[in-house]
Amino acid sequence: MPSKVAEGQQRGWIVPIGGAEDKEANPKVLKRFLDVCGGSDADIVVIPTASRLVETGTQYDRLFRQLGARDVEILDFDTRRDCEEENRLKRIERATGVFFTGGNQLRLSTTIGGTPVAKLIRVRNAQGMTVGGTSAGAGILSEHMIAFGQEGSSPTASSVRLAPGLGLTNRFIIDQHFRQRDRLGRLVAAMAYNPFAVGIGLDEDTAAFIAPDNTLEVEGSGAVTVVDAGGLQFSSMAQVAENEPVCLLGLTVHILTAGATFNLHTRKASAGTLSPRKS
Amino acid sequence: MPSKVAEGQQRGWIVPIGGAEDKEANPKVLKRFLDVCGGSDADIVVIPTASRLVETGTQYDRLFRQLGARDVEILDFDTRRDCEEENRLKRIERATGVFFTGGNQLRLSTTIGGTPVAKLIRVRNAQGMTVGGTSAGAGILSEHMIAFGQEGSSPTASSVRLAPGLGLTNRFIIDQHFRQRDRLGRLVAAMAYNPFAVGIGLDEDTAAFIAPDNTLEVEGSGAVTVVDAGGLQFSSMAQVAENEPVCLLGLTVHILTAGATFNLHTRKASAGTLSPRKS
């Protein structure tokens, strides 16, 4: 569960990114992430645990410095013991943002899940620190994460497996590389398990910037598909066999592009800055 | 435009099938098509124009006979001149059903579009004759058909090209091989052009049986995805460049499996025979 936000404080930004964000020509997603970490005051801890490639962390270190961060540090949590280490926890205490790289989501959740570092990141987010991640690093942010799933547009009962994530919020479930890997079916199946949450499908090079007030705004070159099962009229989830398709009636779907918003409280979508100007 | 249904008559069934329907173990889609053509009284004309394979027509001829049709005939319309031939038109006059095979949708529309056979099929459907088709043969049935399109979950302005179809109805736009080829984006883009119609995405081995009263019921092993843009709150379709993603707010989506229904008039979905029994 998310840490409680203390009176007089406000929660920090939560920034899931769909993977493959532009790092060269037009890095507007990473630039805006830096902005919500404090801009030129940003002090970002990069956690490359999901990745097996040694260069993953250093790449983001270089990028955030180029974009103008005051300080960046790579903290590698390779074992659960690393996740209790006092110095690393202290480093996070003074960061203004934490960034999880892509890689293997289950490596991330099995290494840091339930450890002091996971708890600290929840507490710090509740105190105002920004937390974001790309690809696997985006999937981990919520209470429920999609651990496995089949590709394909139509949901089946077996098309998705949920696992506990970092738990910064329980209001949404994230899926990444959404358009590129055809994942509507598994996101919809995840909603069928828990219509309370909102499904968020992130295209590559596209992010949902979730403000302290739980209004999400899109940034990047693709779309964010919001699947809202709050008005669900019927689900056959409980009565179908594993590989049978699931019948779901009454889903609301919004396809948001850069500038459009969705409020996770009221479940209202808005064209935001895309609205035609009034004459 | 659809032919007018005369007083005292009712329109025939319209049966789009998503392609790759089971022809061996459990051919329930084709069996039900036969049923709505009159069962043991069925007299079916198979039109294999979309296909370049000579065996396509004979395969359905054999199948419908095995399933119990009274008569089956393959009518090959290879040229537009064929589509004016008196004897072939007369053959359709006495059929209880017409079935379009799969193949190339544009071959079908460019050959029969605007010819006497196209007109006759519309008239006969308005008089009660069943008309169905699989894959390309399904796409052609409506007034607007998807001629080309990109795969991928997120719609862009260029992700779909519409072309005139046979025009049995203008209430829906069909897309086939839906789950298998990741076509939500192009179906949603088609809806963005014309929110009046309902988008129907058919999985393989799955059909929408559209009754004379415009209630659609699903048959087959997959799902039918209904995209209803009737309540659309915002579309950026008119303001985006060709390859930019389109922002669409307020789509309603239903995923229907065998037994579930959707009424194209009222736009209400129902669990139909999937409803849990009342105790």
Coordinates of C-alpha atoms in Angstrom, one line a residue:
Chain A
M1 CA 0.0 0.0 0.0
P2 CA 1.1 3.6 -0.6
S3 CA 2.6 5.4 2.3
K4 CA 0.3 7.9 3.9
V5 CA 0.9 11.5 2.9
A6 CA 1.4 13.6 6.0
E7 CA -0.7 16.7 6.7
G8 CA 0.7 19.8 5.0
Q9 CA 2.7 17.7 2.5
Q10 CA 1.9 16.5 -0.9
R11 CA 2.9 13.3 -2.7
G12 CA 5.6 13.4 -5.3
W13 CA 5.2 12.8 -9.0
I14 CA 4.9 9.3 -10.3
V15 CA 6.2 9.0 -13.9
P16 CA 5.9 5.7 -15.8
I17 CA 7.5 5.7 -19.2
G18 CA 6.6 3.2 -22.0
G19 CA 10.2 2.3 -22.8
A20 CA 12.5 3.3 -25.8
E21 CA 12.2 7.0 -24.9
D22 CA 14.2 9.3 -27.2
K23 CA 17.6 9.9 -25.8
E24 CA 19.1 11.8 -28.7
A25 CA 17.2 14.1 -31.0
N26 CA 14.3 15.1 -28.8
P27 CA 14.5 13.7 -25.3
K28 CA 11.4 15.6 -24.1
V29 CA 10.2 12.8 -21.8
L30 CA 13.5 12.6 -19.9
K31 CA 13.7 16.4 -19.9
R32 CA 10.3 16.7 -18.3
F33 CA 11.2 14.0 -15.8
L34 CA 14.2 16.1 -14.8
D35 CA 11.9 19.1 -14.5
V36 CA 9.6 17.4 -12.0
C37 CA 12.7 16.3 -10.1
G38 CA 13.5 20.0 -9.6
G39 CA 15.2 21.0 -12.9
S40 CA 18.7 22.4 -12.2
D41 CA 18.2 21.4 -8.5
A42 CA 17.5 17.8 -9.5
D43 CA 19.4 15.1 -7.6
I44 CA 18.5 11.8 -9.2
V45 CA 19.3 8.3 -8.1
V46 CA 19.3 5.8 -11.0
I47 CA 18.5 2.2 -10.1
P48 CA 19.5 -0.1 -12.9
T49 CA 18.6 -3.4 -11.0
A50 CA 16.2 -4.6 -13.7
S51 CA 19.0 -4.6 -16.3
R52 CA 21.9 -7.0 -16.8
L53 CA 23.8 -4.6 -18.9
V54 CA 26.5 -2.7 -17.1
E55 CA 26.1 0.4 -19.3
T56 CA 22.4 0.9 -18.6
G57 CA 23.0 2.9 -15.4
T58 CA 25.9 5.0 -16.8
Q59 CA 23.8 5.9 -19.9
Y60 CA 21.1 7.6 -17.8
D61 CA 23.7 9.1 -15.5
R62 CA 25.3 10.9 -18.5
L63 CA 21.9 11.8 -20.0
F64 CA 20.5 13.4 -16.8
R65 CA 23.7 15.4 -16.4
Q66 CA 23.6 16.6 -20.0
L67 CA 20.1 17.7 -19.4
G68 CA 21.2 19.8 -16.5
A69 CA 20.7 17.8 -13.3
R70 CA 22.7 19.1 -10.3
D71 CA 23.7 15.5 -9.3
V72 CA 23.1 12.0 -10.4
E73 CA 24.1 8.7 -8.8
I74 CA 23.8 5.1 -9.8
L75 CA 22.7 2.8 -7.0
D76 CA 23.0 -0.8 -7.9
F77 CA 20.9 -3.1 -5.8
D78 CA 22.0 -6.5 -6.9
T79 CA 21.0 -8.5 -3.9
R80 CA 18.3 -8.2 -1.2
R81 CA 21.2 -7.5 1.3
D82 CA 22.2 -4.4 -0.8
C83 CA 18.7 -3.2 -0.2
E84 CA 19.3 -2.8 3.5
E85 CA 22.6 -1.1 3.3
E86 CA 22.6 2.1 5.4
N87 CA 24.7 4.3 3.0
R88 CA 22.5 3.6 0.0
L89 CA 19.4 4.3 2.0
K90 CA 20.9 7.6 3.1
R91 CA 21.7 8.5 -0.5
I92 CA 18.0 8.1 -1.4
E93 CA 17.0 10.2 1.6
R94 CA 18.5 13.3 0.0
A95 CA 17.6 12.6 -3.6
T96 CA 14.8 14.6 -5.3
G97 CA 14.0 11.8 -7.7
V98 CA 14.5 8.1 -8.3
F99 CA 14.6 6.5 -11.7
F100 CA 14.2 2.8 -12.5
T101 CA 15.7 1.6 -15.8
G102 CA 14.2 -1.0 -18.0
G103 CA 15.2 -4.7 -18.0
N104 CA 13.5 -7.6 -16.3
Q105 CA 10.6 -6.6 -14.1
L106 CA 10.7 -9.7 -12.0
R107 CA 14.4 -9.2 -11.3
L108 CA 13.4 -5.8 -10.0
S109 CA 10.5 -7.0 -7.9
T110 CA 12.2 -10.0 -6.5
T111 CA 15.3 -8.0 -5.5
I112 CA 13.8 -4.9 -3.9
G113 CA 10.2 -6.0 -3.1
G114 CA 9.6 -5.9 0.7
T115 CA 13.0 -4.5 1.5
P116 CA 13.9 -1.3 3.4
V117 CA 14.7 0.5 0.1
A118 CA 11.2 -0.3 -1.3
K119 CA 9.7 1.1 1.9
L120 CA 11.9 4.1 1.9
I121 CA 11.0 5.0 -1.7
R122 CA 7.3 4.8 -0.9
V123 CA 7.8 7.0 2.2
R124 CA 9.9 9.5 0.2
N125 CA 7.3 9.6 -2.6
A126 CA 4.7 10.4 0.0
Q127 CA 6.9 13.2 1.2
G128 CA 7.2 14.7 -2.3
M129 CA 10.1 12.9 -4.0
T130 CA 9.5 12.1 -7.7
V131 CA 9.7 8.4 -8.7
G132 CA 9.8 7.3 -12.3
G133 CA 10.9 4.4 -14.5
T134 CA 10.9 3.2 -18.0
S135 CA 9.6 -0.1 -19.4
A136 CA 10.1 -2.7 -16.6
G137 CA 10.9 0.3 -14.3
A138 CA 7.4 1.7 -15.2
G139 CA 5.6 -1.6 -14.6
I140 CA 7.0 -1.9 -11.0
L141 CA 5.6 1.5 -9.7
S142 CA 2.1 0.4 -8.9
E143 CA 0.7 -2.0 -6.2
H144 CA -0.2 -4.5 -8.9
M145 CA 2.1 -5.1 -11.8
I146 CA 1.8 -7.2 -14.9
A147 CA 4.4 -9.9 -14.4
F148 CA 3.7 -12.1 -17.5
G149 CA 1.2 -11.9 -20.3
Q150 CA 0.4 -12.9 -23.8
E151 CA 0.3 -10.4 -26.6
G152 CA -3.0 -10.0 -28.6
S153 CA -6.0 -7.8 -28.6
S154 CA -8.6 -10.1 -27.0
P155 CA -8.3 -10.9 -23.3
T156 CA -8.3 -14.5 -22.1
A157 CA -8.4 -15.6 -18.5
S158 CA -4.8 -16.8 -18.8
S159 CA -3.5 -13.8 -20.7
V160 CA -2.1 -12.0 -17.7
R161 CA -0.4 -12.7 -14.4
L162 CA -0.3 -10.1 -11.7
A163 CA 2.4 -9.7 -9.1
P164 CA 3.0 -7.2 -6.3
G165 CA 4.8 -4.1 -7.4
L166 CA 6.5 -1.3 -5.5
G167 CA 3.1 0.1 -4.4
L168 CA 3.4 3.8 -4.9
T169 CA -0.3 3.8 -5.8
N170 CA -3.0 1.2 -6.2
R171 CA -5.1 3.4 -8.6
F172 CA -3.6 2.0 -11.8
I173 CA -1.9 -0.9 -13.6
I174 CA 0.7 -0.1 -16.1
D175 CA 1.6 -1.8 -19.3
Q176 CA 4.5 -0.7 -21.5
H177 CA 5.6 -1.0 -25.2
F178 CA 1.8 -1.0 -25.6
R179 CA 1.2 -0.2 -29.2
Q180 CA 4.5 -1.8 -30.3
R181 CA 3.7 -5.2 -28.7
D182 CA -0.1 -5.4 -29.0
R183 CA -1.0 -5.6 -25.4
L184 CA -4.6 -4.4 -25.1
G185 CA -5.8 -7.9 -24.3
R186 CA -3.6 -8.4 -21.3
L187 CA -4.3 -4.9 -20.0
V188 CA -8.0 -5.5 -20.3
A189 CA -7.6 -8.9 -18.6
A190 CA -5.8 -7.2 -15.7
M191 CA -8.8 -4.8 -15.4
A192 CA -11.1 -7.8 -15.4
Y193 CA -9.4 -9.0 -12.2
N194 CA -9.6 -5.6 -10.5
P195 CA -12.0 -3.1 -12.0
F196 CA -11.1 -0.7 -9.2
A197 CA -7.8 0.2 -10.8
V198 CA -7.4 2.0 -14.2
G199 CA -5.4 0.4 -16.9
I200 CA -2.7 2.5 -18.4
G201 CA -1.1 1.3 -21.7
L202 CA 2.0 3.3 -22.6
D203 CA 3.4 3.5 -26.1
E204 CA 7.2 3.7 -26.5
D205 CA 8.7 7.2 -26.1
T206 CA 5.6 8.2 -24.2
A207 CA 5.0 8.8 -20.5
A208 CA 2.2 9.5 -18.0
F209 CA 3.2 12.3 -15.7
I210 CA 1.0 11.7 -12.7
A211 CA 0.8 14.9 -10.6
P212 CA 0.5 14.9 -6.8
D213 CA -3.3 15.4 -7.3
N214 CA -3.5 12.2 -9.4
T215 CA -4.1 14.0 -12.7
L216 CA -2.1 12.3 -15.4
E217 CA -0.8 14.2 -18.3
V218 CA 0.8 12.7 -21.4
E219 CA 4.2 13.6 -22.8
G220 CA 6.0 12.1 -25.7
S221 CA 5.5 11.1 -29.3
G222 CA 3.0 8.2 -28.9
A223 CA -0.3 7.7 -27.0
V224 CA -1.4 6.5 -23.6
T225 CA -4.4 4.2 -23.7
V226 CA -6.5 4.5 -20.6
V227 CA -8.9 1.5 -19.9
D228 CA -11.5 2.3 -17.3
A229 CA -13.5 -0.7 -16.1
G230 CA -15.3 1.4 -13.4
G231 CA -18.6 1.2 -15.4
L232 CA -18.3 -2.5 -16.2
Q233 CA -21.7 -4.0 -16.8
F234 CA -20.7 -7.7 -17.1
S235 CA -17.6 -9.8 -16.9
S236 CA -17.4 -13.6 -17.6
M237 CA -13.9 -13.8 -15.9
A238 CA -15.1 -16.0 -13.1
Q239 CA -16.9 -18.5 -15.4
V240 CA -14.4 -19.1 -18.2
A241 CA -11.6 -21.7 -18.7
E242 CA -8.0 -20.6 -18.8
N243 CA -7.7 -20.2 -22.6
E244 CA -11.2 -19.0 -23.3
P245 CA -11.7 -15.4 -24.2
V246 CA -13.3 -13.2 -21.6
C247 CA -16.5 -11.3 -22.2
L248 CA -16.4 -7.7 -20.8
L249 CA -19.2 -5.2 -21.4
G250 CA -19.0 -1.5 -20.8
L251 CA -15.3 -0.6 -20.8
T252 CA -14.4 3.1 -21.3
V253 CA -11.3 3.7 -23.3
H254 CA -9.5 7.0 -23.9
I255 CA -6.5 7.4 -26.2
L256 CA -4.5 10.3 -24.9
T257 CA -1.7 12.1 -26.7
A258 CA 0.7 14.7 -25.5
G259 CA -1.1 17.4 -23.6
A260 CA -4.2 15.4 -22.8
T261 CA -5.1 14.5 -19.2
F262 CA -6.9 12.0 -17.1
N263 CA -7.8 12.3 -13.5
L264 CA -7.4 9.0 -11.6
H265 CA -9.8 10.2 -8.9
T266 CA -12.7 11.5 -10.9
R267 CA -11.9 9.3 -13.9
K268 CA -12.5 12.2 -16.3
A269 CA -10.5 12.6 -19.4
S270 CA -9.7 16.0 -20.9
A271 CA -8.1 17.2 -24.1
G272 CA -6.0 19.6 -22.0
T273 CA -3.7 21.7 -24.2
L274 CA -5.1 19.9 -27.3
S275 CA -8.4 21.7 -26.9
P276 CA -9.2 23.8 -29.9
R277 CA -8.8 27.5 -29.0
K278 CA -12.0 29.3 -28.4
S279 CA -12.5 32.3 -30.9
Chain B
M1 CA -26.8 2.7 -49.2
P2 CA -28.8 -0.4 -48.1
S3 CA -31.9 -1.2 -50.1
K4 CA -35.1 -0.3 -48.5
V5 CA -36.9 -3.1 -46.7
A6 CA -40.5 -3.2 -48.1
E7 CA -43.6 -3.2 -45.8
G8 CA -44.4 -6.6 -44.4
Q9 CA -40.9 -7.9 -45.2
Q10 CA -37.8 -8.1 -43.0
R11 CA -34.1 -7.8 -43.9
G12 CA -32.1 -11.0 -44.1
W13 CA -29.2 -11.8 -41.8
I14 CA -25.8 -10.2 -42.3
V15 CA -23.0 -12.5 -41.2
P16 CA -19.4 -11.2 -41.1
I17 CA -16.8 -13.9 -40.1
G18 CA -13.3 -13.0 -38.9
G19 CA -11.5 -15.5 -41.1
A20 CA -9.8 -18.9 -40.5
E21 CA -13.1 -20.4 -39.2
D22 CA -12.9 -24.0 -38.1
K23 CA -13.8 -26.2 -41.1
E24 CA -13.0 -29.6 -39.5
A25 CA -13.4 -30.4 -35.8
N26 CA -16.0 -27.9 -34.8
P27 CA -17.4 -25.9 -37.7
K28 CA -20.0 -24.1 -35.6
V29 CA -19.7 -20.8 -37.3
L30 CA -20.4 -22.3 -40.8
K31 CA -23.1 -24.5 -39.4
R32 CA -24.9 -21.6 -37.9
F33 CA -24.5 -19.7 -41.2
L34 CA -26.2 -22.6 -42.9
D35 CA -29.0 -22.5 -40.3
V36 CA -29.7 -18.8 -40.9
C37 CA -29.8 -19.6 -44.7
G38 CA -32.6 -22.1 -44.0
G39 CA -30.9 -25.2 -42.7
S40 CA -31.8 -28.2 -44.8
D41 CA -33.6 -25.8 -47.2
A42 CA -30.5 -23.7 -47.6
D43 CA -29.5 -22.9 -51.2
I44 CA -26.2 -21.1 -51.0
V45 CA -24.3 -19.2 -53.7
V46 CA -20.6 -19.1 -53.0
I47 CA -18.7 -16.1 -54.5
P48 CA -14.9 -16.8 -54.5
T49 CA -14.0 -13.6 -56.4
A50 CA -11.7 -12.3 -53.6
S51 CA -9.5 -15.4 -53.9
R52 CA -7.0 -16.3 -56.6
L53 CA -7.0 -20.0 -55.5
V54 CA -9.2 -22.2 -57.7
E55 CA -9.9 -24.5 -54.7
T56 CA -11.4 -21.8 -52.5
G57 CA -14.9 -22.1 -54.0
T58 CA -15.0 -25.9 -54.1
Q59 CA -13.9 -26.1 -50.5
Y60 CA -17.0 -24.2 -49.3
D61 CA -19.2 -26.0 -51.8
R62 CA -18.2 -29.3 -50.2
L63 CA -18.4 -28.0 -46.7
F64 CA -21.9 -26.5 -47.0
R65 CA -23.1 -29.8 -48.6
Q66 CA -21.6 -31.9 -45.8
L67 CA -23.3 -29.7 -43.3
G68 CA -26.6 -30.4 -45.0
A69 CA -27.4 -27.6 -47.5
R70 CA -30.1 -28.5 -50.1
D71 CA -28.0 -26.9 -52.9
V72 CA -24.8 -25.0 -53.3
E73 CA -23.4 -23.3 -56.3
I74 CA -20.1 -21.5 -57.0
L75 CA -20.5 -18.3 -59.0
D76 CA -17.3 -16.9 -60.1
F77 CA -17.4 -13.2 -61.0
D78 CA -13.9 -12.6 -62.5
T79 CA -14.7 -9.5 -64.5
R80 CA -17.2 -6.7 -64.2
R81 CA -18.9 -8.1 -67.4
D82 CA -19.5 -11.3 -65.5
C83 CA -21.4 -9.2 -62.9
E84 CA -24.1 -8.3 -65.5
E85 CA -24.7 -11.8 -66.8
E86 CA -28.4 -12.7 -66.8
N87 CA -28.1 -16.4 -65.8
R88 CA -25.9 -15.6 -62.8
L89 CA -28.2 -12.9 -61.6
K90 CA -31.1 -15.4 -61.9
R91 CA -29.2 -17.9 -59.8
I92 CA -28.9 -15.4 -57.0
E93 CA -32.6 -14.6 -57.3
R94 CA -33.5 -18.0 -56.0
A95 CA -30.7 -18.5 -53.5
T96 CA -31.4 -18.3 -49.7
G97 CA -27.9 -17.2 -48.9
V98 CA -24.8 -15.7 -50.5
F99 CA -21.3 -16.4 -49.1
F100 CA -18.2 -14.4 -50.0
T101 CA -14.9 -16.2 -49.4
G102 CA -11.7 -14.6 -48.2
G103 CA -8.9 -13.3 -50.4
N104 CA -8.2 -9.7 -51.5
Q105 CA -10.9 -7.2 -50.4
L106 CA -10.0 -4.7 -53.2
R107 CA -10.3 -7.4 -55.8
L108 CA -13.8 -8.0 -54.6
S109 CA -14.8 -4.4 -54.4
T110 CA -13.3 -3.4 -57.7
T111 CA -14.9 -6.3 -59.5
I112 CA -18.4 -6.3 -58.1
G113 CA -18.8 -2.7 -56.8
G114 CA -21.5 -0.8 -58.6
T115 CA -22.5 -3.7 -60.8
P116 CA -26.0 -5.3 -61.1
V117 CA -24.9 -8.2 -58.9
A118 CA -24.0 -5.9 -56.1
K119 CA -27.3 -4.1 -56.4
L120 CA -29.2 -7.4 -56.6
I121 CA -27.5 -8.8 -53.4
R122 CA -28.5 -5.6 -51.6
V123 CA -32.1 -6.0 -52.8
R124 CA -32.3 -9.7 -52.0
N125 CA -30.9 -9.0 -48.5
A126 CA -33.6 -6.4 -48.0
Q127 CA -36.1 -9.1 -49.0
G128 CA -34.8 -11.6 -46.5
M129 CA -31.8 -13.4 -48.1
T130 CA -28.8 -14.0 -45.8
V131 CA -25.5 -12.6 -46.9
G132 CA -22.2 -13.5 -45.2
G133 CA -18.5 -13.7 -45.8
T134 CA -15.2 -14.5 -44.2
S135 CA -12.1 -12.3 -43.9
A136 CA -12.1 -10.1 -47.0
G137 CA -15.6 -11.3 -47.6
A138 CA -16.6 -9.9 -44.2
G139 CA -15.0 -6.6 -44.7
I140 CA -16.9 -5.9 -48.0
L141 CA -20.4 -6.2 -46.4
S142 CA -20.8 -2.7 -45.0
E143 CA -21.1 0.6 -46.7
H144 CA -17.6 1.6 -45.6
M145 CA -14.8 -0.9 -45.6
I146 CA -11.3 -0.8 -44.4
A147 CA -9.2 -1.0 -47.5
F148 CA -5.8 -0.6 -46.1
G149 CA -4.4 -0.1 -42.6
Q150 CA -1.4 -0.4 -40.4
E151 CA -1.3 -2.8 -37.5
G152 CA -0.8 -1.5 -34.0
S153 CA -2.8 -0.6 -31.0
S154 CA -2.7 3.2 -31.2
P155 CA -4.5 5.0 -34.0
T156 CA -2.8 7.5 -36.2
A157 CA -4.4 9.7 -38.9
S158 CA -2.8 7.5 -41.6
S159 CA -3.5 4.2 -40.0
V160 CA -6.6 3.4 -42.1
R161 CA -8.0 4.0 -45.5
L162 CA -11.7 3.5 -46.1
A163 CA -13.3 2.5 -49.4
P164 CA -16.9 1.9 -50.4
G165 CA -18.1 -1.6 -49.7
L166 CA -21.2 -3.6 -50.7
G167 CA -23.4 -1.4 -48.6
L168 CA -25.8 -3.9 -46.9
T169 CA -25.7 -1.6 -43.9
N170 CA -24.0 1.6 -42.9
R171 CA -24.3 0.9 -39.2
F172 CA -20.9 -0.7 -38.7
I173 CA -17.4 -1.0 -40.0
I174 CA -15.8 -4.5 -39.9
D175 CA -12.2 -5.5 -39.3
Q176 CA -11.1 -9.1 -39.4
H177 CA -8.3 -11.2 -38.0
F178 CA -8.6 -8.7 -35.2
R179 CA -6.8 -10.3 -32.3
Q180 CA -4.4 -12.1 -34.5
R181 CA -3.2 -9.1 -36.4
D182 CA -3.4 -6.3 -33.7
R183 CA -5.9 -4.0 -35.4
L184 CA -7.4 -2.0 -32.6
G185 CA -5.7 1.2 -33.8
R186 CA -7.0 1.0 -37.3
L187 CA -10.5 0.2 -36.2
V188 CA -10.5 3.1 -33.8
A189 CA -9.1 5.4 -36.5
A190 CA -11.9 4.3 -38.7
M191 CA -14.4 5.3 -36.0
A192 CA -12.6 8.7 -35.6
Y193 CA -13.6 9.4 -39.3
N194 CA -17.2 8.4 -38.7
P195 CA -18.5 8.1 -35.1
F196 CA -21.9 7.3 -36.5
A197 CA -20.9 3.7 -37.3
V198 CA -19.9 1.1 -34.8
G199 CA -16.6 -0.6 -35.2
I200 CA -16.6 -4.4 -35.1
G201 CA -13.4 -6.3 -34.7
L202 CA -13.7 -10.0 -35.4
D203 CA -11.2 -12.6 -34.1
E204 CA -10.5 -15.5 -36.3
D205 CA -13.0 -18.4 -36.1
T206 CA -15.6 -15.9 -34.8
A207 CA -18.6 -14.3 -36.4
A208 CA -21.2 -11.6 -35.7
F209 CA -24.6 -12.9 -36.6
I210 CA -26.6 -9.7 -37.3
A211 CA -30.3 -10.5 -37.1
P212 CA -33.0 -8.7 -39.1
D213 CA -33.6 -6.4 -36.1
N214 CA -29.9 -5.4 -36.0
T215 CA -29.1 -7.3 -32.9
L216 CA -25.7 -8.9 -33.3
E217 CA -24.9 -12.2 -31.6
V218 CA -21.5 -13.7 -31.4
E219 CA -20.7 -17.3 -32.4
G220 CA -17.3 -19.0 -32.4
S221 CA -14.2 -19.6 -30.3
G222 CA -12.9 -16.0 -30.1
A223 CA -14.2 -12.6 -29.3
V224 CA -15.9 -9.7 -31.1
T225 CA -14.6 -6.3 -30.0
V226 CA -17.2 -3.6 -30.4
V227 CA -15.9 0.0 -30.5
D228 CA -18.7 2.6 -30.0
A229 CA -17.7 6.2 -30.7
G230 CA -21.2 7.5 -30.2
G231 CA -20.3 9.1 -26.9
L232 CA -17.0 10.6 -28.1
Q233 CA -16.0 13.6 -26.1
F234 CA -13.1 14.8 -28.1
S235 CA -11.1 13.8 -31.3
S236 CA -7.9 15.4 -32.5
M237 CA -8.3 13.7 -35.9
A238 CA -8.8 17.0 -37.8
Q239 CA -5.7 18.7 -36.3
V240 CA -3.0 16.1 -36.4
A241 CA -0.4 15.3 -39.1
E242 CA -0.5 11.9 -41.0
N243 CA 1.8 9.9 -38.7
E244 CA 0.9 11.5 -35.4
P245 CA -1.2 9.5 -33.0
V246 CA -4.9 10.6 -32.6
C247 CA -6.3 11.6 -29.3
L248 CA -9.8 10.2 -28.8
L249 CA -11.7 10.6 -25.5
G250 CA -14.8 8.7 -24.4
L251 CA -14.9 5.5 -26.5
T252 CA -17.0 2.7 -25.2
V253 CA -15.6 -0.8 -25.8
H254 CA -17.3 -4.2 -25.4
I255 CA -15.6 -7.5 -25.7
L256 CA -18.2 -10.0 -26.6
T257 CA -17.8 -13.8 -26.7
A258 CA -20.2 -16.5 -28.0
G259 CA -23.7 -15.9 -26.8
A260 CA -23.3 -12.2 -26.0
T261 CA -25.2 -9.6 -28.0
F262 CA -25.0 -6.0 -29.1
N263 CA -27.9 -4.0 -30.6
L264 CA -26.7 -1.7 -33.4
H265 CA -29.8 0.5 -33.0
T266 CA -29.8 1.1 -29.2
R267 CA -26.0 0.4 -28.9
K268 CA -26.7 -1.7 -25.8
A269 CA -24.5 -4.7 -25.1
S270 CA -25.9 -7.7 -23.2
A271 CA -24.4 -10.9 -21.8
G272 CA -27.2 -12.8 -23.5
T273 CA -26.8 -16.6 -22.8
L274 CA -23.7 -15.8 -20.8
S275 CA -25.7 -14.3 -18.0
P276 CA -25.4 -16.2 -14.8
R277 CA -28.6 -18.2 -14.1
K278 CA -30.9 -16.6 -11.6
S279 CA -31.5 -18.9 -8.6

